[in-house]
Amino acid sequence: MVTVGSAAGPALVGRETQRTAILAAYERARTRRPVTVLVSGEAGIGKSRLVAAVTRDLPGAPLVLAGGCLELGAEGAPYVPFVAVVRELVRRLGPDRVRALLAPAGSALGDWLPELGPAPRRYGRTRLLEEMLALISRVSEAAPVVLVVEDLHWADASSRELFAYLARNLAGCAVLLIGTVRTGELAAGHPNRRLLAELGRGGDVVRLALEPLEHEHVAEFLAALDGRPPDPSRSARIHRRSGGNPLFVEVLRDADEAAADDLKTLLLDRISGLPGPALEVMESLAVAGAELTDELLHEITTMPEESLATVLNDLVGRELVVAGQAGYAVRHDLIREAVYASLLPTRQRRMHARYAGALASRAPDGAALAEHWAAAGEFARALPVAWRAAERAGRQNAYDEQLHLLDLVLARWTQVADPSHLIGADRAAVLEQAAAAAFAAGKSAVGIAHCTAALDLLDAAVDPHRVARLLGLRGRMQNRTDGGGASDLERAITLVPPGGSDASDALRSRLLSALGFVGVVAHHPDKVRHHADEALRLAERLDDDRLRAPALLVVAQLDGAAGELESARSTFGEARRIAEAVGDEHTFLTTFQWEADVIEASGRYAQAADMAHAGQQAAERLGQARSRGSMLAAARASPLTFLGRWDEALVVVQDALTEDPPPLYAAYLWLAAADIARCRGETGRFETLLRQLTEFARHTLGATEAKAALALQRIAWALDQGDPGLADRILGEYLTPPPAWPPHHLLRLAVLGARVQRARRTSAPRNRQVAHQTTERLADLDRMVAGVQSATPTLTAYRVTFHATATSAGLPAWGRAAAAWRDLGNRYETAAVLTDAASTALATNNRPGARSRLREAHAIATDLGAEPLLARINDLIDRGRLGDAATAPARNVFDLTPRELDVLRLLARGRSNPQIAEDLFITTNTVATHVTRILTKLGVATRTEAASRAHQAGLFDTRRH
């Protein structure tokens, strides 16, 4: 809906549907069912006008609180719109009433507004989010709250996180959360685009996309603006030229026929004729990019107060400036952008310097001040402000903004004289802070670069602890990137020997835990147990929970890998509790992931999926859905796949992939999807995923587990495609020497390898060279299986399956394998093993045994949609004459029986009698009898003539299905 007229009496045209939707959302919110409304559309389409018009007339006297995101400084100033919201709340309720709603021991919101009391010196990243949630919820107990955040397309990372946090976690309170976002402003993959995509997955979210006005609405709009009935020809012309954009309609309303069709040019034409003082005020407001008070404007423009008031009244009357509660702002961002773009570079710098000079006494440590000094080219003034603002952002856990400000310092470091003296720190210290901020923000590639640059400036002999911290940090980020990082951590530990000061021992404990973490990820439990034990001993001696939690995490995982499930789960629980209490989110979330892995290895797939799901929910609550949440999604998809809940697993994978996760985490998600696509025979989908995974592996160091899973998929795919030779060549790449893979991947490789050898023997039953090669291969695989010491139900199932596949132990061995997978609830493996068992039963003429196994396998494969396995099952049913139609009469002019048709088909392929016997599970003598009858019935003397006659008669087209 478009608003026209004064702020006191807006008229509404053309947006009735959207108006009704917002009103309905508000009514739901009034009943303590919070709702989020997202209003999107192109610049000038009327998003802000719609929201303002609707919220001013809401029933029930709601408390409407609004804040906007800024274009300039959006990356460096955290929580900008929410600071405005809290400031407005303090203005409306008074500081005493707001303080009474906050924690009595001090609120993190005191970092925003000093009148709310001193903030704690240190607090966890989620405390500020939780306090804002609690504040809004408590305020809504007295009256409904409508919280409006404008221009989400410019939201800083912290504001984006807080908006999403409120949208997901507001519950049982009368709150309507509204966000406006300009479409077309965000590049693909931009985090704010991901924000808009993810919001719909939690809570009640209403999306309203504003389209251009229709002709009739443009006419109505013009009539309201002009105060007279519309001129049809004029309204049609303006509608055509404006494209139905309301702001364009307004500008064209007063333009002549020769006016440009470009909106920015039209806006400039409207401004260029302003008197000098008015133009200066417009420029000041455009450069500030924020609402300015009379006092600030007076200081920037140096105009007398009376003259300034006159100019402001004139600009408000021209609808170029709007007056708010706290000051004045350019009426629309497009107008502000047009004014700013029209300024010559020297004028821009001069105006930024003026504004920065006025801000300096009011917000000396603000990110906005640093940005404006930088835009003015005053880098010597910008650097110390940015350094202080970065420290403040770090204290607020606004790590993206902290990193941006530190990067500003680094970018301008060489453009000022003696920068170290200016900020009170050397370049290495700035790089060290930037690396830590990048680690906390989940930007590992940036953090690794900063660590490396800092290490180049330092000498380990002079400052070993500082170098050790940087090596440890780089190692942890390298591990996040590709699973590596061990060498950095090992070197770091050598720089911090035991028996030093408490600070030294604390650093050593952190490094030992980190190396233990890397060792666990790389599946080297034997190499890291002593690291974890020493890290825990140091943590206990120092009585430091921040050290205790990560050490316990590694210990728990090692216990789980050793099969000590109950001990592992207890320790995981303790690590999780401590990590949450001290705000160690990385350890906290990892406990869910690793415990889910341990539970899965024990064969409790449903419990593992539930644990990973709980971790996903925790990651989303903590604003880490993209990073840690995506890895937890992979940990959840794996047990769901084993349970045969493939569609559910694919939803989990797809949801996580929409978050654009880091490459390593994306690879695990692709692997889960690829496994299901292969089992379902979705060739195109599987090959696409295989290409993506191959590209990832080609450009990634480390990532051993992901690469192992990729190798398994390649082998299985070659086998599925009927190419056991290719499958064996791939297998051979990983057997000499055996790979350092996780135990479950090693045993799955063994099972696949054994199946490959069976397929090779079947395809060449009389080839002695192949027989010799497969025997050697099976011996290698048997040694590899014997080298796996771990014992879990899943590993046991793989072992007995390998034994049944690799030996001639017969149906009892296959029975044990099927029972093992059935007990675990792994439906696909159960069906695959039953199919192999049925093949063995047919080879021994145990037709009832084959029929019962295939019946169960067929039901599972059909339910899963596992088409390749189903085709194999149907082929066995067909070749073994086990189907209901096995006794159906032959349907051909030669009166061939179904079994004779089967023999003829193989005969036509050039197969010998022994080969036909092996394929059809009958004796060679029986084949010879069938061949004699076939030649007689076809009236031919040779096998070649029989094949030719069969093709001519189209016998193979009439095969019974």
Tab-separated table of N, CA and C in Angstrom, residues 701-815:
chain	number	residue	atom	x	y	z
A	701	LEU	N	43.469	-30.608	0.577
A	701	LEU	CA	44.404	-31.430	1.315
A	701	LEU	C	43.680	-32.004	2.532
A	702	GLY	N	44.101	-33.162	2.978
A	702	GLY	CA	43.445	-33.750	4.141
A	702	GLY	C	42.067	-34.281	3.776
A	703	ALA	N	41.090	-34.030	4.661
A	703	ALA	CA	39.708	-34.505	4.457
A	703	ALA	C	39.695	-36.013	4.193
A	704	THR	N	40.456	-36.754	4.987
A	704	THR	CA	40.635	-38.187	4.747
A	704	THR	C	39.320	-38.944	4.731
A	705	GLU	N	38.462	-38.661	5.699
A	705	GLU	CA	37.217	-39.430	5.797
A	705	GLU	C	36.310	-39.168	4.601
A	706	ALA	N	36.221	-37.910	4.196
A	706	ALA	CA	35.387	-37.584	3.047
A	706	ALA	C	35.937	-38.248	1.780
A	707	LYS	N	37.246	-38.236	1.619
A	707	LYS	CA	37.843	-38.857	0.435
A	707	LYS	C	37.665	-40.375	0.472
A	708	ALA	N	37.701	-40.953	1.670
A	708	ALA	CA	37.455	-42.392	1.794
A	708	ALA	C	36.038	-42.730	1.343
A	709	ALA	N	35.081	-41.953	1.810
A	709	ALA	CA	33.687	-42.196	1.416
A	709	ALA	C	33.510	-42.021	-0.081
A	710	LEU	N	34.212	-41.069	-0.676
A	710	LEU	CA	34.145	-40.871	-2.129
A	710	LEU	C	34.686	-42.093	-2.860
A	711	ALA	N	35.813	-42.634	-2.393
A	711	ALA	CA	36.381	-43.824	-3.020
A	711	ALA	C	35.399	-44.996	-2.965
A	712	LEU	N	34.732	-45.157	-1.843
A	712	LEU	CA	33.745	-46.235	-1.704
A	712	LEU	C	32.601	-46.060	-2.696
A	713	GLN	N	32.161	-44.827	-2.885
A	713	GLN	CA	31.090	-44.578	-3.846
A	713	GLN	C	31.538	-44.917	-5.263
A	714	ARG	N	32.770	-44.585	-5.601
A	714	ARG	CA	33.273	-44.874	-6.945
A	714	ARG	C	33.317	-46.383	-7.196
A	715	ILE	N	33.781	-47.127	-6.193
A	715	ILE	CA	33.852	-48.586	-6.350
A	715	ILE	C	32.447	-49.171	-6.494
A	716	ALA	N	31.553	-48.759	-5.610
A	716	ALA	CA	30.184	-49.292	-5.640
A	716	ALA	C	29.497	-48.949	-6.954
A	717	TRP	N	29.751	-47.737	-7.442
A	717	TRP	CA	29.110	-47.319	-8.703
A	717	TRP	C	29.609	-48.156	-9.880
A	718	ALA	N	30.909	-48.393	-9.945
A	718	ALA	CA	31.445	-49.217	-11.027
A	718	ALA	C	30.854	-50.622	-10.974
A	719	LEU	N	30.712	-51.153	-9.768
A	719	LEU	CA	30.124	-52.481	-9.608
A	719	LEU	C	28.659	-52.472	-10.038
A	720	ASP	N	27.915	-51.439	-9.631
A	720	ASP	CA	26.510	-51.325	-10.016
A	720	ASP	C	26.347	-51.231	-11.532
A	721	GLN	N	27.329	-50.595	-12.185
A	721	GLN	CA	27.250	-50.416	-13.634
A	721	GLN	C	27.702	-51.652	-14.400
A	722	GLY	N	27.998	-52.731	-13.684
A	722	GLY	CA	28.386	-53.974	-14.339
A	722	GLY	C	29.807	-53.980	-14.857
A	723	ASP	N	30.683	-53.214	-14.206
A	723	ASP	CA	32.090	-53.139	-14.632
A	723	ASP	C	32.991	-53.529	-13.459
A	724	PRO	N	33.055	-54.831	-13.132
A	724	PRO	CA	33.878	-55.244	-11.989
A	724	PRO	C	35.361	-54.998	-12.215
A	725	GLY	N	35.790	-54.955	-13.483
A	725	GLY	CA	37.189	-54.664	-13.762
A	725	GLY	C	37.570	-53.266	-13.305
A	726	LEU	N	36.726	-52.286	-13.639
A	726	LEU	CA	36.976	-50.909	-13.203
A	726	LEU	C	36.903	-50.827	-11.677
A	727	ALA	N	35.893	-51.488	-11.105
A	727	ALA	CA	35.758	-51.465	-9.641
A	727	ALA	C	37.019	-52.012	-8.984
A	728	ASP	N	37.596	-53.068	-9.568
A	728	ASP	CA	38.791	-53.653	-8.974
A	728	ASP	C	40.007	-52.737	-9.143
A	729	ARG	N	40.079	-52.040	-10.265
A	729	ARG	CA	41.208	-51.115	-10.444
A	729	ARG	C	41.147	-49.984	-9.417
A	730	ILE	N	39.943	-49.480	-9.156
A	730	ILE	CA	39.802	-48.443	-8.127
A	730	ILE	C	40.152	-49.015	-6.759
A	731	LEU	N	39.673	-50.217	-6.511
A	731	LEU	CA	39.971	-50.881	-5.241
A	731	LEU	C	41.475	-51.004	-5.035
A	732	GLY	N	42.196	-51.361	-6.102
A	732	GLY	CA	43.633	-51.561	-6.004
A	732	GLY	C	44.389	-50.316	-5.604
A	733	GLU	N	43.808	-49.146	-5.861
A	733	GLU	CA	44.465	-47.892	-5.494
A	733	GLU	C	44.573	-47.731	-3.974
A	734	TYR	N	43.766	-48.494	-3.231
A	734	TYR	CA	43.668	-48.272	-1.785
A	734	TYR	C	44.124	-49.466	-0.945
A	735	LEU	N	44.745	-50.444	-1.564
A	735	LEU	CA	45.094	-51.651	-0.806
A	735	LEU	C	46.573	-51.806	-0.537
A	736	THR	N	47.428	-51.096	-1.221
A	736	THR	CA	48.870	-51.265	-1.027
A	736	THR	C	49.549	-49.924	-0.808
A	737	PRO	N	49.800	-49.523	0.443
A	737	PRO	CA	49.371	-50.219	1.670
A	737	PRO	C	47.923	-49.883	1.991
A	738	PRO	N	47.325	-50.585	2.967
A	738	PRO	CA	45.949	-50.261	3.366
A	738	PRO	C	45.852	-48.817	3.824
A	739	PRO	N	44.781	-48.152	3.494
A	739	PRO	CA	44.660	-46.724	3.834
A	739	PRO	C	44.424	-46.496	5.321
A	740	ALA	N	44.808	-45.290	5.781
A	740	ALA	CA	44.565	-44.909	7.182
A	740	ALA	C	43.166	-44.316	7.279
A	741	TRP	N	42.182	-45.193	7.120
A	741	TRP	CA	40.786	-44.768	7.117
A	741	TRP	C	40.138	-45.107	8.458
A	742	PRO	N	38.983	-44.484	8.739
A	742	PRO	CA	38.205	-44.902	9.914
A	742	PRO	C	37.816	-46.377	9.789
A	743	PRO	N	37.690	-47.084	10.902
A	743	PRO	CA	37.400	-48.522	10.848
A	743	PRO	C	36.175	-48.882	10.012
A	744	HIS	N	35.084	-48.105	10.138
A	744	HIS	CA	33.878	-48.490	9.403
A	744	HIS	C	34.074	-48.345	7.903
A	745	HIS	N	34.914	-47.389	7.471
A	745	HIS	CA	35.202	-47.261	6.044
A	745	HIS	C	36.105	-48.398	5.572
A	746	LEU	N	37.065	-48.807	6.398
A	746	LEU	CA	37.932	-49.929	6.033
A	746	LEU	C	37.129	-51.208	5.839
A	747	LEU	N	36.205	-51.481	6.757
A	747	LEU	CA	35.438	-52.726	6.650
A	747	LEU	C	34.406	-52.652	5.521
A	748	ARG	N	33.891	-51.450	5.260
A	748	ARG	CA	32.993	-51.332	4.103
A	748	ARG	C	33.781	-51.539	2.817
A	749	LEU	N	35.022	-51.052	2.785
A	749	LEU	CA	35.883	-51.286	1.628
A	749	LEU	C	36.119	-52.786	1.449
A	750	ALA	N	36.319	-53.498	2.554
A	750	ALA	CA	36.544	-54.941	2.470
A	750	ALA	C	35.323	-55.653	1.889
A	751	VAL	N	34.142	-55.288	2.344
A	751	VAL	CA	32.923	-55.925	1.841
A	751	VAL	C	32.752	-55.631	0.357
A	752	LEU	N	32.934	-54.366	-0.011
A	752	LEU	CA	32.827	-54.019	-1.430
A	752	LEU	C	33.861	-54.782	-2.248
A	753	GLY	N	35.088	-54.845	-1.715
A	753	GLY	CA	36.140	-55.557	-2.432
A	753	GLY	C	35.807	-57.022	-2.631
A	754	ALA	N	35.231	-57.641	-1.621
A	754	ALA	CA	34.845	-59.049	-1.755
A	754	ALA	C	33.743	-59.213	-2.803
A	755	ARG	N	32.799	-58.277	-2.831
A	755	ARG	CA	31.735	-58.352	-3.849
A	755	ARG	C	32.306	-58.164	-5.253
A	756	VAL	N	33.309	-57.293	-5.367
A	756	VAL	CA	33.957	-57.090	-6.663
A	756	VAL	C	34.601	-58.395	-7.134
A	757	GLN	N	35.282	-59.114	-6.231
A	757	GLN	CA	35.952	-60.359	-6.625
A	757	GLN	C	34.935	-61.415	-7.040
A	758	ARG	N	33.810	-61.484	-6.352
A	758	ARG	CA	32.754	-62.437	-6.755
A	758	ARG	C	32.267	-62.112	-8.160
A	759	ALA	N	32.070	-60.807	-8.424
A	759	ALA	CA	31.591	-60.411	-9.748
A	759	ALA	C	32.625	-60.727	-10.817
A	760	ARG	N	33.904	-60.550	-10.507
A	760	ARG	CA	34.952	-60.858	-11.486
A	760	ARG	C	34.973	-62.351	-11.797
A	761	ARG	N	34.825	-63.178	-10.778
A	761	ARG	CA	34.831	-64.631	-10.996
A	761	ARG	C	33.621	-65.065	-11.808
A	762	THR	N	32.460	-64.446	-11.516
A	762	THR	CA	31.243	-64.807	-12.229
A	762	THR	C	31.355	-64.454	-13.702
A	763	SER	N	31.988	-63.304	-13.997
A	763	SER	CA	32.098	-62.870	-15.388
A	763	SER	C	33.149	-63.673	-16.161
A	764	ALA	N	34.067	-64.319	-15.461
A	764	ALA	CA	35.103	-65.114	-16.137
A	764	ALA	C	35.354	-66.390	-15.340
A	765	PRO	N	34.377	-67.303	-15.322
A	765	PRO	CA	34.459	-68.459	-14.415
A	765	PRO	C	35.611	-69.415	-14.704
A	766	ARG	N	36.129	-69.430	-15.927
A	766	ARG	CA	37.184	-70.392	-16.259
A	766	ARG	C	38.523	-69.701	-16.521
A	767	ASN	N	38.604	-68.456	-16.171
A	767	ASN	CA	39.839	-67.705	-16.382
A	767	ASN	C	40.750	-67.886	-15.163
A	768	ARG	N	41.837	-68.642	-15.355
A	768	ARG	CA	42.725	-68.944	-14.233
A	768	ARG	C	43.433	-67.696	-13.710
A	769	GLN	N	43.754	-66.790	-14.616
A	769	GLN	CA	44.434	-65.569	-14.175
A	769	GLN	C	43.532	-64.754	-13.267
A	770	VAL	N	42.257	-64.629	-13.672
A	770	VAL	CA	41.307	-63.913	-12.839
A	770	VAL	C	41.132	-64.615	-11.503
A	771	ALA	N	41.063	-65.951	-11.535
A	771	ALA	CA	40.907	-66.702	-10.284
A	771	ALA	C	42.086	-66.443	-9.351
A	772	HIS	N	43.295	-66.415	-9.931
A	772	HIS	CA	44.488	-66.154	-9.117
A	772	HIS	C	44.460	-64.734	-8.546
A	773	GLN	N	44.105	-63.769	-9.386
A	773	GLN	CA	44.062	-62.371	-8.947
A	773	GLN	C	43.040	-62.164	-7.832
A	774	THR	N	41.863	-62.767	-8.004
A	774	THR	CA	40.834	-62.580	-6.971
A	774	THR	C	41.235	-63.233	-5.656
A	775	THR	N	41.941	-64.358	-5.740
A	775	THR	CA	42.415	-65.010	-4.515
A	775	THR	C	43.401	-64.108	-3.778
A	776	GLU	N	44.321	-63.502	-4.512
A	776	GLU	CA	45.279	-62.600	-3.886
A	776	GLU	C	44.586	-61.369	-3.301
A	777	ARG	N	43.631	-60.867	-4.048
A	777	ARG	CA	42.907	-59.674	-3.586
A	777	ARG	C	42.175	-59.980	-2.281
A	778	LEU	N	41.512	-61.124	-2.230
A	778	LEU	CA	40.772	-61.493	-1.022
A	778	LEU	C	41.709	-61.691	0.166
A	779	ALA	N	42.897	-62.177	-0.099
A	779	ALA	CA	43.866	-62.337	0.986
A	779	ALA	C	44.282	-60.972	1.536
A	780	ASP	N	44.489	-59.999	0.625
A	780	ASP	CA	44.821	-58.639	1.065
A	780	ASP	C	43.688	-58.051	1.903
A	781	LEU	N	42.477	-58.266	1.446
A	781	LEU	CA	41.319	-57.731	2.161
A	781	LEU	C	41.172	-58.397	3.524
A	782	ASP	N	41.454	-59.707	3.564
A	782	ASP	CA	41.344	-60.426	4.835
A	782	ASP	C	42.352	-59.891	5.845
A	783	ARG	N	43.556	-59.594	5.398
A	783	ARG	CA	44.561	-59.019	6.299
A	783	ARG	C	44.127	-57.633	6.788
A	784	MET	N	43.516	-56.869	5.903
A	784	MET	CA	43.053	-55.539	6.286
A	784	MET	C	41.960	-55.645	7.349
A	785	VAL	N	41.036	-56.574	7.167
A	785	VAL	CA	39.961	-56.778	8.147
A	785	VAL	C	40.553	-57.195	9.493
A	786	ALA	N	41.546	-58.066	9.455
A	786	ALA	CA	42.163	-58.535	10.706
A	786	ALA	C	42.867	-57.408	11.442
A	787	GLY	N	43.286	-56.380	10.708
A	787	GLY	CA	43.984	-55.267	11.335
A	787	GLY	C	43.078	-54.277	12.027
A	788	VAL	N	41.782	-54.383	11.824
A	788	VAL	CA	40.830	-53.482	12.484
A	788	VAL	C	40.484	-54.062	13.848
A	789	GLN	N	40.927	-53.384	14.890
A	789	GLN	CA	40.762	-53.905	16.245
A	789	GLN	C	39.432	-53.508	16.876
A	790	SER	N	38.860	-52.409	16.434
A	790	SER	CA	37.625	-51.918	17.049
A	790	SER	C	36.504	-52.932	16.884
A	791	ALA	N	35.579	-52.928	17.850
A	791	ALA	CA	34.463	-53.866	17.809
A	791	ALA	C	33.183	-53.149	18.231
A	792	THR	N	32.356	-52.853	17.249
A	792	THR	CA	31.030	-52.291	17.513
A	792	THR	C	30.029	-53.129	16.725
A	793	PRO	N	28.739	-53.032	17.029
A	793	PRO	CA	27.761	-53.812	16.264
A	793	PRO	C	27.837	-53.564	14.756
A	794	THR	N	28.078	-52.316	14.357
A	794	THR	CA	28.172	-52.024	12.928
A	794	THR	C	29.399	-52.687	12.322
A	795	LEU	N	30.538	-52.595	13.013
A	795	LEU	CA	31.751	-53.224	12.496
A	795	LEU	C	31.600	-54.742	12.457
A	796	THR	N	30.910	-55.293	13.441
A	796	THR	CA	30.665	-56.742	13.446
A	796	THR	C	29.828	-57.156	12.244
A	797	ALA	N	28.840	-56.343	11.914
A	797	ALA	CA	28.002	-56.658	10.750
A	797	ALA	C	28.833	-56.651	9.464
A	798	TYR	N	29.727	-55.693	9.347
A	798	TYR	CA	30.604	-55.661	8.167
A	798	TYR	C	31.514	-56.894	8.148
A	799	ARG	N	32.031	-57.273	9.306
A	799	ARG	CA	32.950	-58.421	9.364
A	799	ARG	C	32.267	-59.710	8.910
A	800	VAL	N	31.073	-59.971	9.449
A	800	VAL	CA	30.413	-61.240	9.086
A	800	VAL	C	29.962	-61.208	7.631
A	801	THR	N	29.646	-60.022	7.118
A	801	THR	CA	29.280	-59.902	5.703
A	801	THR	C	30.500	-60.183	4.825
A	802	PHE	N	31.648	-59.654	5.226
A	802	PHE	CA	32.875	-59.933	4.470
A	802	PHE	C	33.161	-61.435	4.478
A	803	HIS	N	33.039	-62.053	5.631
A	803	HIS	CA	33.310	-63.493	5.739
A	803	HIS	C	32.390	-64.281	4.815
A	804	ALA	N	31.102	-63.943	4.792
A	804	ALA	CA	30.154	-64.661	3.937
A	804	ALA	C	30.460	-64.433	2.464
A	805	THR	N	30.867	-63.228	2.110
A	805	THR	CA	31.108	-62.886	0.714
A	805	THR	C	32.424	-63.460	0.208
A	806	ALA	N	33.440	-63.446	1.082
A	806	ALA	CA	34.788	-63.815	0.643
A	806	ALA	C	35.067	-65.311	0.731
A	807	THR	N	34.219	-66.064	1.399
A	807	THR	CA	34.470	-67.491	1.584
A	807	THR	C	33.307	-68.295	1.027
A	808	SER	N	33.462	-69.598	1.082
A	808	SER	CA	32.365	-70.486	0.643
A	808	SER	C	31.707	-71.109	1.866
A	809	ALA	N	31.500	-70.283	2.888
A	809	ALA	CA	30.958	-70.793	4.149
A	809	ALA	C	29.503	-71.222	4.027
A	810	GLY	N	28.797	-70.761	2.990
A	810	GLY	CA	27.448	-71.213	2.762
A	810	GLY	C	26.393	-70.379	3.459
A	811	LEU	N	25.167	-70.910	3.445
A	811	LEU	CA	24.021	-70.151	3.946
A	811	LEU	C	24.099	-69.792	5.427
A	812	PRO	N	24.652	-70.591	6.301
A	812	PRO	CA	24.728	-70.160	7.707
A	812	PRO	C	25.469	-68.841	7.871
A	813	ALA	N	26.569	-68.660	7.114
A	813	ALA	CA	27.312	-67.398	7.203
A	813	ALA	C	26.468	-66.240	6.694
A	814	TRP	N	25.756	-66.477	5.601
A	814	TRP	CA	24.873	-65.424	5.086
A	814	TRP	C	23.742	-65.130	6.074
A	815	GLY	N	23.281	-66.136	6.747
A	815	GLY	CA	22.231	-65.923	7.742
A	815	GLY	C	22.706	-65.031	8.875
